[in-house]
Amino acid sequence: MPINNIKKYVQDILPLILGDTLFSYELSICNCNKEPIPYSEIIGNLNHEYLVLIIFENNVSTISAIAKKLSKFINKNVFYVESENKTILYWFEGEEINPETSTSSKKIDTSEHLSSAIARIKSETRLPVWLDKFLFDTLLAEYAPDFDKYDFNLNHSEIEILTYLGTYFPRSYSESYCIFNDLFNNVHFKKEYQTKEIVNVLDIGSGTGGNLIGLLTALEKNLNQKFKVNIWAIDGNQDSLKFLTKITEKFKQYSQNKFEIKTINATVENINHLSSTFQSLDCQSFDFITSFKAVGEIISYAKSKNGQEYFDLALLCCPLLSDLGLLLILDVTTKAKNSTFLPILLNEQIRRFIKANNSFRILSPLSCNFFSQQCNTDCFYYHEFTISHKKKTKDVSRVVFKIVGRKKLVDDLSKDFKIGRFVIDWKHFDQENESKCCCPISLNEVVLSDSYKLS
Ligand SMILES: C[S@@+](CC[C@H](N)C(=O)[O-])C[C@H]1O[C@@H](n2cnc3c(N)ncnc32)[C@H](O)[C@@H]1O
């Protein structure tokens, strides 16, 4: 079919598929025999005469439904991918080019194609320029990974904290920023937050505040109205809390919004002791309760372990959630002292908490959102985030996390989610390993979906 006819055909069918929605998009029909092809590095194997590209200037929350409808209509595979705030929908037309090459390379191409075609949570970012400068030029933070030394941070000296600041703070920043930024792109969550003027945050094991600054940055980016954030930050290391205060003060200089931070220097003997600390706070209703990489350390520190620290933390924190409140517990993927791997503990205990407390529900990962009531799997999964800054490009961190909220809120935020074959391990994801990288309860489902993407 000549290129103009393809264009006319696509122009005729698109309004039928998109209906009267107001998406603005650009349509291009590319001849794959003629370079350059836009987005070819994302699309991969160009094995047909023509590539039809529809580029939406925004993230399109209904893109999966649109691709499915279009695919049914034209009886062809239709793919989509999200890249830098654009959504790209594409498929091929015309004759297959060089079928021999495409058949011999089919296995690799298909799996690459498979993973790039699934909309995934954005998991890499850079430190904002002001923060990069402040950490490395003003505070003189050091990048020096030392896994053994930094698996327990309660008693670290100021010098050791400077290495934490240059190495591990940026990783927590990235994890927190990426998770919350994605959450704020959930249309229902965004709508709820459009008029919110006061945001109350409780953070347990704040340290120097990497995850708090990630959350504040996501709030700044996504809320259009003026707002005030009140933060209660608990940690047993007073020097770390001093750095947290300095960084928050610096953050204020770059913002039109208001931030108030109250640091609570308390060493947690075991999770249940947090109950009296919480009772002493001058706020009892929080919009975000977060704990990043602290519970594993508290388990290692506690003299009396009861083996259900994540369960106990959820039990203490969930009643303190506001109607819009979410609890995010994130941890590293190692073993706590005299215990098993933290992802296995986190999964089992939060699932047990939800089964016993039906007024709360898991929001993320989506596999747990759908299957937590029926799942009994010893599940070890993790997700990788990367962060770039002046001392390191694409530094990788590997973490496990769960987001929990009141059932009514989570039901609302998840009402557009479709059940799928949920990918929980992207690092090993390819066609051969696919089933090992997906939530085992979801394996009967056909459509692959990212278990971490909430938008
Ligand atoms: C790995 S750091 C995480 C800091 C911060 N949340 C982040 O992600 O960058 C763990 C923090 O938990 C604190 N911590 C560990 N055990 C603690 C305990 N038993 N009581 C109070 N704080 C504790 C440490 O002082 C440290 O600041």
Tab-separated table of C-alpha atoms and ligand atoms in Angstrom:
chain	number	residue	atom	x	y	z
A	1	MET	CA	0.000	0.000	0.000
A	2	PRO	CA	1.525	3.447	-0.809
A	3	ILE	CA	2.529	5.506	2.213
A	4	ASN	CA	-0.191	8.129	1.619
A	5	ASN	CA	-2.887	5.482	1.649
A	6	ILE	CA	-1.604	4.130	4.986
A	7	LYS	CA	-1.683	7.643	6.388
A	8	LYS	CA	-5.243	8.221	5.193
A	9	TYR	CA	-6.332	4.850	6.601
A	10	VAL	CA	-4.772	5.598	10.020
A	11	GLN	CA	-6.285	9.105	10.069
A	12	ASP	CA	-9.697	7.567	9.408
A	13	ILE	CA	-9.532	4.895	12.099
A	14	LEU	CA	-7.872	6.841	14.935
A	15	PRO	CA	-10.943	8.963	15.819
A	16	LEU	CA	-12.968	5.726	16.026
A	17	ILE	CA	-10.519	4.329	18.565
A	18	LEU	CA	-9.781	7.483	20.573
A	19	GLY	CA	-13.409	8.677	20.573
A	20	ASP	CA	-13.923	12.295	21.551
A	21	THR	CA	-11.029	12.326	24.037
A	22	LEU	CA	-8.832	15.399	23.727
A	23	PHE	CA	-5.441	13.711	23.268
A	24	SER	CA	-3.048	15.726	21.171
A	25	TYR	CA	-0.814	13.526	19.064
A	26	GLU	CA	1.466	13.508	16.072
A	27	LEU	CA	1.181	10.811	13.427
A	28	SER	CA	4.133	9.687	11.283
A	29	ILE	CA	4.437	6.855	8.833
A	30	CYS	CA	8.104	5.921	8.426
A	31	ASN	CA	9.674	3.918	5.651
A	32	CYS	CA	11.880	1.428	7.532
A	33	ASN	CA	14.251	1.127	4.564
A	34	LYS	CA	15.172	4.793	4.935
A	35	GLU	CA	17.134	6.036	7.945
A	36	PRO	CA	16.771	7.692	10.375
A	37	ILE	CA	13.697	6.234	12.058
A	38	PRO	CA	12.605	8.175	15.149
A	39	TYR	CA	12.658	6.157	18.412
A	40	SER	CA	14.303	3.191	16.666
A	41	GLU	CA	16.482	2.592	19.763
A	42	ILE	CA	13.307	2.034	21.814
A	43	ILE	CA	11.371	0.141	19.196
A	44	GLY	CA	14.134	-2.320	18.312
A	45	ASN	CA	13.696	-4.600	15.331
A	46	LEU	CA	12.279	-2.716	12.324
A	47	ASN	CA	11.287	-5.766	10.329
A	48	HIS	CA	8.495	-4.430	8.111
A	49	GLU	CA	8.320	-1.896	5.307
A	50	TYR	CA	6.502	0.767	7.304
A	51	LEU	CA	6.338	1.842	10.922
A	52	VAL	CA	3.236	3.722	12.081
A	53	LEU	CA	4.129	6.033	14.978
A	54	ILE	CA	1.605	7.941	17.041
A	55	ILE	CA	3.277	10.198	19.563
A	56	PHE	CA	1.164	11.588	22.385
A	57	GLU	CA	2.675	14.609	24.098
A	58	ASN	CA	1.757	13.313	27.570
A	59	ASN	CA	1.434	10.146	29.548
A	60	VAL	CA	-1.868	8.580	28.491
A	61	SER	CA	-3.339	6.649	31.393
A	62	THR	CA	-5.650	4.596	29.116
A	63	ILE	CA	-2.916	3.666	26.632
A	64	SER	CA	-3.147	-0.052	27.371
A	65	ALA	CA	-6.903	-0.072	26.563
A	66	ILE	CA	-6.308	2.043	23.431
A	67	ALA	CA	-3.589	-0.343	22.176
A	68	LYS	CA	-5.843	-3.345	22.783
A	69	LYS	CA	-8.828	-1.783	20.992
A	70	LEU	CA	-6.672	-0.733	18.056
A	71	SER	CA	-5.054	-4.153	17.824
A	72	LYS	CA	-8.470	-5.804	17.661
A	73	PHE	CA	-9.655	-3.324	15.052
A	74	ILE	CA	-6.717	-3.640	12.654
A	75	ASN	CA	-5.922	-7.260	13.553
A	76	LYS	CA	-2.235	-6.539	14.114
A	77	ASN	CA	0.056	-6.381	17.139
A	78	VAL	CA	0.055	-2.851	18.501
A	79	PHE	CA	2.749	-1.750	20.959
A	80	TYR	CA	3.266	1.193	23.217
A	81	VAL	CA	6.050	2.606	25.311
A	82	GLU	CA	6.367	5.619	27.592
A	83	SER	CA	9.468	7.738	27.251
A	84	GLU	CA	10.216	11.134	28.841
A	85	ASN	CA	6.599	12.219	29.290
A	86	LYS	CA	5.650	11.051	25.817
A	87	THR	CA	3.598	7.992	25.032
A	88	ILE	CA	4.475	6.266	21.777
A	89	LEU	CA	2.007	3.912	20.153
A	90	TYR	CA	3.240	1.970	17.150
A	91	TRP	CA	2.734	-0.936	14.787
A	92	PHE	CA	4.039	-2.149	11.466
A	93	GLU	CA	2.484	-2.119	8.008
A	94	GLY	CA	3.582	-3.484	4.631
A	95	GLU	CA	5.735	-6.471	3.726
A	96	GLU	CA	8.147	-8.126	6.119
A	97	ILE	CA	11.746	-7.061	5.346
A	98	ASN	CA	14.260	-9.862	4.991
A	99	PRO	CA	12.222	-12.612	6.691
A	100	GLU	CA	15.332	-14.842	7.035
A	101	THR	CA	17.099	-12.417	9.344
A	102	SER	CA	14.001	-11.680	11.313
A	103	THR	CA	13.223	-15.387	11.867
A	104	SER	CA	16.769	-16.211	12.976
A	105	SER	CA	16.839	-13.331	15.419
A	106	LYS	CA	13.245	-13.716	16.462
A	107	LYS	CA	13.883	-15.072	19.950
A	108	ILE	CA	16.007	-12.160	21.130
A	109	ASP	CA	14.009	-9.528	19.322
A	110	THR	CA	10.714	-10.691	20.692
A	111	SER	CA	11.824	-10.592	24.303
A	112	GLU	CA	13.409	-7.158	23.892
A	113	HIS	CA	10.284	-6.037	22.199
A	114	LEU	CA	8.150	-7.580	24.896
A	115	SER	CA	9.826	-5.662	27.694
A	116	SER	CA	10.013	-2.329	25.878
A	117	ALA	CA	6.364	-2.552	24.924
A	118	ILE	CA	5.166	-2.709	28.541
A	119	ALA	CA	4.607	0.608	30.273
A	120	ARG	CA	6.974	0.623	33.246
A	121	ILE	CA	7.507	2.798	36.287
A	122	LYS	CA	10.271	5.317	35.636
A	123	SER	CA	13.069	4.071	37.870
A	124	GLU	CA	15.977	6.373	37.172
A	125	THR	CA	16.631	9.983	37.952
A	126	ARG	CA	19.358	12.551	38.700
A	127	LEU	CA	19.905	14.506	41.868
A	128	PRO	CA	18.562	18.048	41.424
A	129	VAL	CA	21.463	20.450	40.754
A	130	TRP	CA	21.055	22.333	44.061
A	131	LEU	CA	21.134	19.065	46.029
A	132	ASP	CA	24.101	17.661	44.114
A	133	LYS	CA	26.062	20.853	44.842
A	134	PHE	CA	24.960	21.067	48.457
A	135	LEU	CA	25.856	17.435	49.256
A	136	PHE	CA	29.180	17.265	47.487
A	137	ASP	CA	30.478	20.888	47.444
A	138	THR	CA	29.094	22.323	50.694
A	139	LEU	CA	28.704	19.352	53.035
A	140	LEU	CA	31.662	17.501	51.411
A	141	ALA	CA	29.831	14.170	51.144
A	142	GLU	CA	31.870	11.215	49.819
A	143	TYR	CA	30.927	8.494	47.345
A	144	ALA	CA	32.468	5.277	48.734
A	145	PRO	CA	30.240	2.185	48.742
A	146	ASP	CA	30.993	-0.181	51.605
A	147	PHE	CA	28.228	-2.693	51.911
A	148	ASP	CA	29.309	-4.236	55.242
A	149	LYS	CA	29.917	-0.990	57.058
A	150	TYR	CA	26.669	0.634	55.990
A	151	ASP	CA	24.291	-2.225	56.662
A	152	PHE	CA	23.874	-0.816	60.177
A	153	ASN	CA	23.883	2.966	60.591
A	154	LEU	CA	22.597	3.748	64.090
A	155	ASN	CA	25.987	4.446	65.673
A	156	HIS	CA	27.760	6.128	62.801
A	157	SER	CA	30.022	9.123	63.429
A	158	GLU	CA	29.857	12.379	61.488
A	159	ILE	CA	32.644	11.223	59.110
A	160	GLU	CA	30.791	7.981	58.405
A	161	ILE	CA	27.570	9.909	57.883
A	162	LEU	CA	29.315	11.983	55.176
A	163	THR	CA	30.020	8.775	53.281
A	164	TYR	CA	26.390	7.701	53.793
A	165	LEU	CA	25.318	11.103	52.421
A	166	GLY	CA	27.391	10.785	49.250
A	167	THR	CA	26.615	7.132	48.604
A	168	TYR	CA	23.315	5.940	50.078
A	169	PHE	CA	21.328	9.170	50.522
A	170	PRO	CA	21.101	9.654	46.705
A	171	ARG	CA	19.826	6.087	46.263
A	172	SER	CA	17.012	6.604	48.795
A	173	TYR	CA	16.252	9.939	47.130
A	174	SER	CA	15.817	8.191	43.776
A	175	GLU	CA	13.671	5.322	45.100
A	176	SER	CA	11.375	7.702	46.961
A	177	TYR	CA	11.164	10.299	44.181
A	178	CYS	CA	10.405	7.694	41.488
A	179	ILE	CA	7.757	5.881	43.557
A	180	PHE	CA	5.955	9.076	44.636
A	181	ASN	CA	6.269	10.774	41.266
A	182	ASP	CA	4.610	7.760	39.674
A	183	LEU	CA	1.908	7.778	42.378
A	184	PHE	CA	1.130	11.459	41.710
A	185	ASN	CA	0.620	10.549	38.073
A	186	ASN	CA	-2.204	8.233	39.061
A	187	VAL	CA	-5.146	10.336	37.854
A	188	HIS	CA	-7.282	9.556	40.893
A	189	PHE	CA	-4.525	10.377	43.386
A	190	LYS	CA	-3.714	13.573	41.500
A	191	LYS	CA	-7.351	14.618	41.657
A	192	GLU	CA	-7.516	14.013	45.413
A	193	TYR	CA	-4.384	16.148	45.907
A	194	GLN	CA	-5.458	19.063	43.705
A	195	THR	CA	-6.814	21.071	46.612
A	196	LYS	CA	-4.655	19.733	49.436
A	197	GLU	CA	-2.887	22.521	51.305
A	198	ILE	CA	-1.425	20.709	54.304
A	199	VAL	CA	0.493	17.456	54.004
A	200	ASN	CA	1.531	15.633	57.191
A	201	VAL	CA	4.419	13.189	56.955
A	202	LEU	CA	5.741	10.739	59.550
A	203	ASP	CA	9.062	9.049	58.790
A	204	ILE	CA	10.641	6.275	60.835
A	205	GLY	CA	14.413	5.838	60.615
A	206	SER	CA	14.883	9.096	58.678
A	207	GLY	CA	18.663	9.327	58.984
A	208	THR	CA	19.912	12.147	56.761
A	209	GLY	CA	16.580	12.179	54.913
A	210	GLY	CA	17.200	10.826	51.381
A	211	ASN	CA	13.677	9.438	51.137
A	212	LEU	CA	12.107	12.560	52.698
A	213	ILE	CA	13.809	14.870	50.183
A	214	GLY	CA	12.674	12.512	47.388
A	215	LEU	CA	9.077	12.820	48.617
A	216	LEU	CA	9.292	16.625	48.977
A	217	THR	CA	10.680	16.896	45.441
A	218	ALA	CA	7.823	14.785	44.064
A	219	LEU	CA	5.298	16.957	45.954
A	220	GLU	CA	6.874	20.155	44.570
A	221	LYS	CA	6.787	18.802	41.054
A	222	ASN	CA	3.224	17.535	41.120
A	223	LEU	CA	1.165	19.928	43.253
A	224	ASN	CA	0.190	23.166	41.514
A	225	GLN	CA	-1.304	24.928	44.513
A	226	LYS	CA	0.694	26.381	47.423
A	227	PHE	CA	1.016	23.918	50.293
A	228	LYS	CA	2.682	23.278	53.627
A	229	VAL	CA	4.391	20.046	54.611
A	230	ASN	CA	4.782	19.118	58.284
A	231	ILE	CA	7.327	16.383	58.886
A	232	TRP	CA	7.923	14.292	61.986
A	233	ALA	CA	11.257	12.481	61.539
A	234	ILE	CA	12.295	9.759	64.006
A	235	ASP	CA	15.841	8.377	64.234
A	236	GLY	CA	18.280	7.140	66.871
A	237	ASN	CA	21.266	8.987	65.379
A	238	GLN	CA	21.289	12.632	66.412
A	239	ASP	CA	24.074	13.624	63.968
A	240	SER	CA	22.136	12.218	61.005
A	241	LEU	CA	19.107	14.243	62.070
A	242	LYS	CA	21.261	17.402	62.134
A	243	PHE	CA	22.195	16.796	58.480
A	244	LEU	CA	18.530	16.183	57.672
A	245	THR	CA	17.639	19.572	59.180
A	246	LYS	CA	20.401	21.317	57.192
A	247	ILE	CA	19.267	19.737	53.916
A	248	THR	CA	15.605	20.598	54.558
A	249	GLU	CA	16.591	24.205	55.332
A	250	LYS	CA	18.428	24.349	51.995
A	251	PHE	CA	15.432	22.804	50.222
A	252	LYS	CA	13.235	25.651	51.555
A	253	GLN	CA	15.380	28.226	49.720
A	254	TYR	CA	14.350	26.718	46.399
A	255	SER	CA	10.659	26.483	47.140
A	256	GLN	CA	7.600	28.734	47.303
A	257	ASN	CA	6.027	26.295	49.752
A	258	LYS	CA	6.388	25.879	53.487
A	259	PHE	CA	8.130	23.036	55.268
A	260	GLU	CA	8.346	22.396	58.978
A	261	ILE	CA	10.432	19.558	60.312
A	262	LYS	CA	10.349	18.137	63.818
A	263	THR	CA	13.146	15.688	64.503
A	264	ILE	CA	12.654	13.106	67.238
A	265	ASN	CA	15.875	11.529	68.449
A	266	ALA	CA	14.754	8.135	69.773
A	267	THR	CA	16.408	4.747	69.671
A	268	VAL	CA	13.823	2.083	68.951
A	269	GLU	CA	14.418	-0.956	71.173
A	270	ASN	CA	11.817	-2.910	69.239
A	271	ILE	CA	8.979	-1.859	66.926
A	272	ASN	CA	6.320	-1.918	69.626
A	273	HIS	CA	8.221	0.722	71.581
A	274	LEU	CA	7.363	3.121	68.761
A	275	SER	CA	3.823	3.166	70.136
A	276	SER	CA	4.739	5.554	72.989
A	277	THR	CA	6.818	7.732	70.607
A	278	PHE	CA	3.824	8.015	68.262
A	279	GLN	CA	1.499	8.889	71.158
A	280	SER	CA	3.763	11.768	72.155
A	281	LEU	CA	3.508	13.422	68.704
A	282	ASP	CA	1.330	16.521	68.300
A	283	CYS	CA	-0.291	14.988	65.227
A	284	GLN	CA	-2.200	11.716	64.972
A	285	SER	CA	-3.247	11.726	61.310
A	286	PHE	CA	-0.684	11.473	58.512
A	287	ASP	CA	-0.882	11.617	54.720
A	288	PHE	CA	2.359	9.754	54.232
A	289	ILE	CA	3.998	7.397	56.695
A	290	THR	CA	7.316	6.181	55.381
A	291	SER	CA	10.109	3.962	56.578
A	292	PHE	CA	13.079	3.379	54.277
A	293	LYS	CA	15.767	0.807	55.099
A	294	ALA	CA	15.243	1.128	58.840
A	295	VAL	CA	13.139	-1.889	59.871
A	296	GLY	CA	15.861	-4.357	58.823
A	297	GLU	CA	18.314	-2.421	60.989
A	298	ILE	CA	15.880	-2.308	63.902
A	299	ILE	CA	15.418	-6.092	63.608
A	300	SER	CA	19.208	-6.526	63.746
A	301	TYR	CA	19.473	-4.128	66.709
A	302	ALA	CA	16.552	-5.433	68.798
A	303	LYS	CA	17.543	-7.704	71.649
A	304	SER	CA	14.108	-9.273	71.790
A	305	LYS	CA	12.888	-10.137	68.273
A	306	ASN	CA	9.354	-11.385	67.785
A	307	GLY	CA	9.800	-12.127	64.066
A	308	GLN	CA	6.940	-9.891	63.011
A	309	GLU	CA	8.404	-6.384	62.907
A	310	TYR	CA	6.839	-5.348	59.564
A	311	PHE	CA	3.466	-6.674	60.764
A	312	ASP	CA	3.802	-4.681	64.000
A	313	LEU	CA	4.847	-1.533	62.149
A	314	ALA	CA	1.785	-1.778	59.858
A	315	LEU	CA	-0.425	-2.400	62.909
A	316	LEU	CA	0.901	0.735	64.635
A	317	CYS	CA	0.993	2.990	61.567
A	318	CYS	CA	-2.169	2.159	59.618
A	319	PRO	CA	-4.610	3.580	62.202
A	320	LEU	CA	-2.623	6.853	61.980
A	321	LEU	CA	-3.277	7.203	58.245
A	322	SER	CA	-5.559	10.031	57.124
A	323	ASP	CA	-8.322	9.220	54.623
A	324	LEU	CA	-5.814	10.008	51.856
A	325	GLY	CA	-2.921	8.479	53.769
A	326	LEU	CA	-0.479	5.867	52.490
A	327	LEU	CA	2.111	3.815	54.331
A	328	LEU	CA	5.250	3.025	52.311
A	329	ILE	CA	7.672	0.526	53.825
A	330	LEU	CA	10.845	-0.012	51.809
A	331	ASP	CA	13.867	-2.095	52.690
A	332	VAL	CA	17.074	-3.556	51.342
A	333	THR	CA	17.124	-7.132	50.075
A	334	THR	CA	19.707	-8.629	52.441
A	335	LYS	CA	19.154	-10.788	55.542
A	336	ALA	CA	18.690	-9.211	58.954
A	337	LYS	CA	20.962	-10.635	61.686
A	338	ASN	CA	19.801	-14.168	62.690
A	339	SER	CA	16.863	-13.925	60.315
A	340	THR	CA	15.907	-14.557	56.699
A	341	PHE	CA	15.824	-12.251	53.671
A	342	LEU	CA	13.943	-9.016	54.317
A	343	PRO	CA	11.773	-9.240	51.140
A	344	ILE	CA	10.415	-12.597	52.331
A	345	LEU	CA	9.618	-11.151	55.767
A	346	LEU	CA	8.053	-7.981	54.356
A	347	ASN	CA	5.852	-9.887	51.935
A	348	GLU	CA	4.600	-12.469	54.360
A	349	GLN	CA	3.969	-10.039	57.209
A	350	ILE	CA	2.184	-7.297	55.257
A	351	ARG	CA	0.015	-9.916	53.542
A	352	ARG	CA	-0.841	-11.370	56.968
A	353	PHE	CA	-1.620	-7.878	58.282
A	354	ILE	CA	-4.010	-7.242	55.371
A	355	LYS	CA	-5.735	-10.605	55.801
A	356	ALA	CA	-6.322	-9.801	59.481
A	357	ASN	CA	-7.318	-6.126	58.950
A	358	ASN	CA	-9.754	-5.834	56.105
A	359	SER	CA	-10.169	-2.062	56.373
A	360	PHE	CA	-6.712	-1.731	54.783
A	361	ARG	CA	-5.471	-2.891	51.391
A	362	ILE	CA	-2.154	-3.126	49.541
A	363	LEU	CA	-1.802	-0.605	46.709
A	364	SER	CA	1.636	-1.612	45.421
A	365	PRO	CA	2.961	-3.882	44.024
A	366	LEU	CA	-0.127	-4.438	41.886
A	367	SER	CA	0.311	-8.213	42.065
A	368	CYS	CA	-0.243	-7.919	45.843
A	369	ASN	CA	-3.089	-5.447	45.275
A	370	PHE	CA	-4.932	-8.139	43.318
A	371	PHE	CA	-3.814	-11.358	44.986
A	372	SER	CA	-2.879	-10.690	48.629
A	373	GLN	CA	-5.985	-12.468	49.981
A	374	GLN	CA	-5.230	-15.727	48.171
A	375	CYS	CA	-1.411	-15.645	48.150
A	376	ASN	CA	0.706	-17.755	50.492
A	377	THR	CA	3.949	-17.679	48.510
A	378	ASP	CA	7.369	-17.163	50.109
A	379	CYS	CA	8.062	-14.369	47.714
A	380	PHE	CA	11.487	-12.836	47.118
A	381	TYR	CA	11.265	-9.986	44.635
A	382	TYR	CA	13.014	-6.652	44.299
A	383	HIS	CA	13.060	-3.625	42.082
A	384	GLU	CA	16.080	-1.663	40.871
A	385	PHE	CA	16.341	2.116	40.790
A	386	THR	CA	19.250	4.187	39.510
A	387	ILE	CA	20.548	7.599	40.453
A	388	SER	CA	23.105	9.828	38.760
A	389	HIS	CA	25.064	12.611	40.404
A	390	LYS	CA	28.449	14.275	40.045
A	391	LYS	CA	30.289	11.365	41.701
A	392	LYS	CA	28.545	8.486	39.934
A	393	THR	CA	26.450	7.855	36.864
A	394	LYS	CA	23.617	5.360	37.112
A	395	ASP	CA	24.331	4.065	40.582
A	396	VAL	CA	22.013	1.096	41.110
A	397	SER	CA	20.033	0.222	44.241
A	398	ARG	CA	17.927	-2.864	44.747
A	399	VAL	CA	14.981	-2.680	47.132
A	400	VAL	CA	11.683	-4.247	48.089
A	401	PHE	CA	8.644	-2.149	49.003
A	402	LYS	CA	4.956	-2.218	49.813
A	403	ILE	CA	2.389	0.591	49.833
A	404	VAL	CA	-0.699	0.173	52.012
A	405	GLY	CA	-3.695	2.438	52.570
A	406	ARG	CA	-7.268	2.482	53.788
A	407	LYS	CA	-9.371	0.145	51.653
A	408	LYS	CA	-11.675	2.909	50.394
A	409	LEU	CA	-8.734	4.978	49.133
A	410	VAL	CA	-6.888	2.021	47.599
A	411	ASP	CA	-10.095	0.801	45.903
A	412	ASP	CA	-10.438	4.260	44.375
A	413	LEU	CA	-6.807	4.581	43.261
A	414	SER	CA	-6.792	1.099	41.761
A	415	LYS	CA	-10.159	1.137	40.004
A	416	ASP	CA	-8.603	1.405	36.507
A	417	PHE	CA	-5.969	-1.271	37.080
A	418	LYS	CA	-6.364	-4.395	34.997
A	419	ILE	CA	-5.417	-7.786	36.282
A	420	GLY	CA	-2.372	-9.011	34.368
A	421	ARG	CA	0.636	-11.263	34.307
A	422	PHE	CA	2.577	-9.037	36.676
A	423	VAL	CA	6.328	-8.623	36.171
A	424	ILE	CA	7.983	-8.304	39.603
A	425	ASP	CA	11.620	-8.830	38.561
A	426	TRP	CA	12.726	-6.741	35.590
A	427	LYS	CA	16.427	-7.447	36.069
A	428	HIS	CA	16.148	-11.039	34.877
A	429	PHE	CA	13.161	-10.526	32.619
A	430	ASP	CA	13.452	-12.078	29.182
A	431	GLN	CA	11.455	-14.557	27.192
A	432	GLU	CA	13.136	-17.630	28.688
A	433	ASN	CA	12.842	-16.462	32.298
A	434	GLU	CA	9.523	-14.742	31.916
A	435	SER	CA	7.516	-16.981	34.221
A	436	LYS	CA	10.162	-16.777	36.991
A	437	CYS	CA	10.046	-12.994	36.805
A	438	CYS	CA	6.277	-12.717	37.144
A	439	CYS	CA	4.120	-12.991	40.249
A	440	PRO	CA	3.432	-16.761	40.433
A	441	ILE	CA	-0.278	-16.256	41.216
A	442	SER	CA	-0.681	-14.185	38.050
A	443	LEU	CA	0.773	-16.720	35.619
A	444	ASN	CA	-2.613	-17.680	34.158
A	445	GLU	CA	-3.099	-14.135	32.915
A	446	VAL	CA	-2.096	-13.237	29.363
A	447	VAL	CA	-1.317	-9.524	29.254
A	448	LEU	CA	2.076	-8.616	30.726
A	449	SER	CA	2.008	-5.698	33.108
A	450	ASP	CA	4.512	-3.871	35.362
A	451	SER	CA	3.652	-4.663	38.967
A	452	TYR	CA	5.123	-1.352	40.206
A	453	LYS	CA	3.507	1.191	37.908
A	454	LEU	CA	0.551	2.972	39.511
A	455	SER	CA	-0.002	5.687	36.902
B	1	LIG	C1	19.940	2.859	56.192
B	1	LIG	S1	19.547	4.241	57.145
B	1	LIG	C2	18.158	4.875	56.269
B	1	LIG	C3	18.012	6.339	56.408
B	1	LIG	C4	16.984	6.935	55.457
B	1	LIG	N1	15.672	6.431	55.742
B	1	LIG	C5	17.386	6.670	54.038
B	1	LIG	O1	16.719	5.847	53.369
B	1	LIG	O2	18.369	7.243	53.581
B	1	LIG	C6	18.771	3.541	58.568
B	1	LIG	C7	18.479	4.571	59.633
B	1	LIG	O3	17.784	3.896	60.687
B	1	LIG	C8	18.312	4.343	61.932
B	1	LIG	N2	18.162	3.253	62.936
B	1	LIG	C9	18.642	2.004	62.863
B	1	LIG	N3	18.294	1.301	63.937
B	1	LIG	C10	17.589	2.139	64.722
B	1	LIG	C11	16.958	2.001	65.983
B	1	LIG	N4	16.981	0.862	66.639
B	1	LIG	N5	16.319	3.087	66.497
B	1	LIG	C12	16.278	4.256	65.828
B	1	LIG	N6	16.848	4.443	64.616
B	1	LIG	C13	17.494	3.396	64.072
B	1	LIG	C14	19.769	4.651	61.667
B	1	LIG	O4	20.277	5.600	62.589
B	1	LIG	C15	19.724	5.180	60.245
B	1	LIG	O5	19.636	6.583	60.207
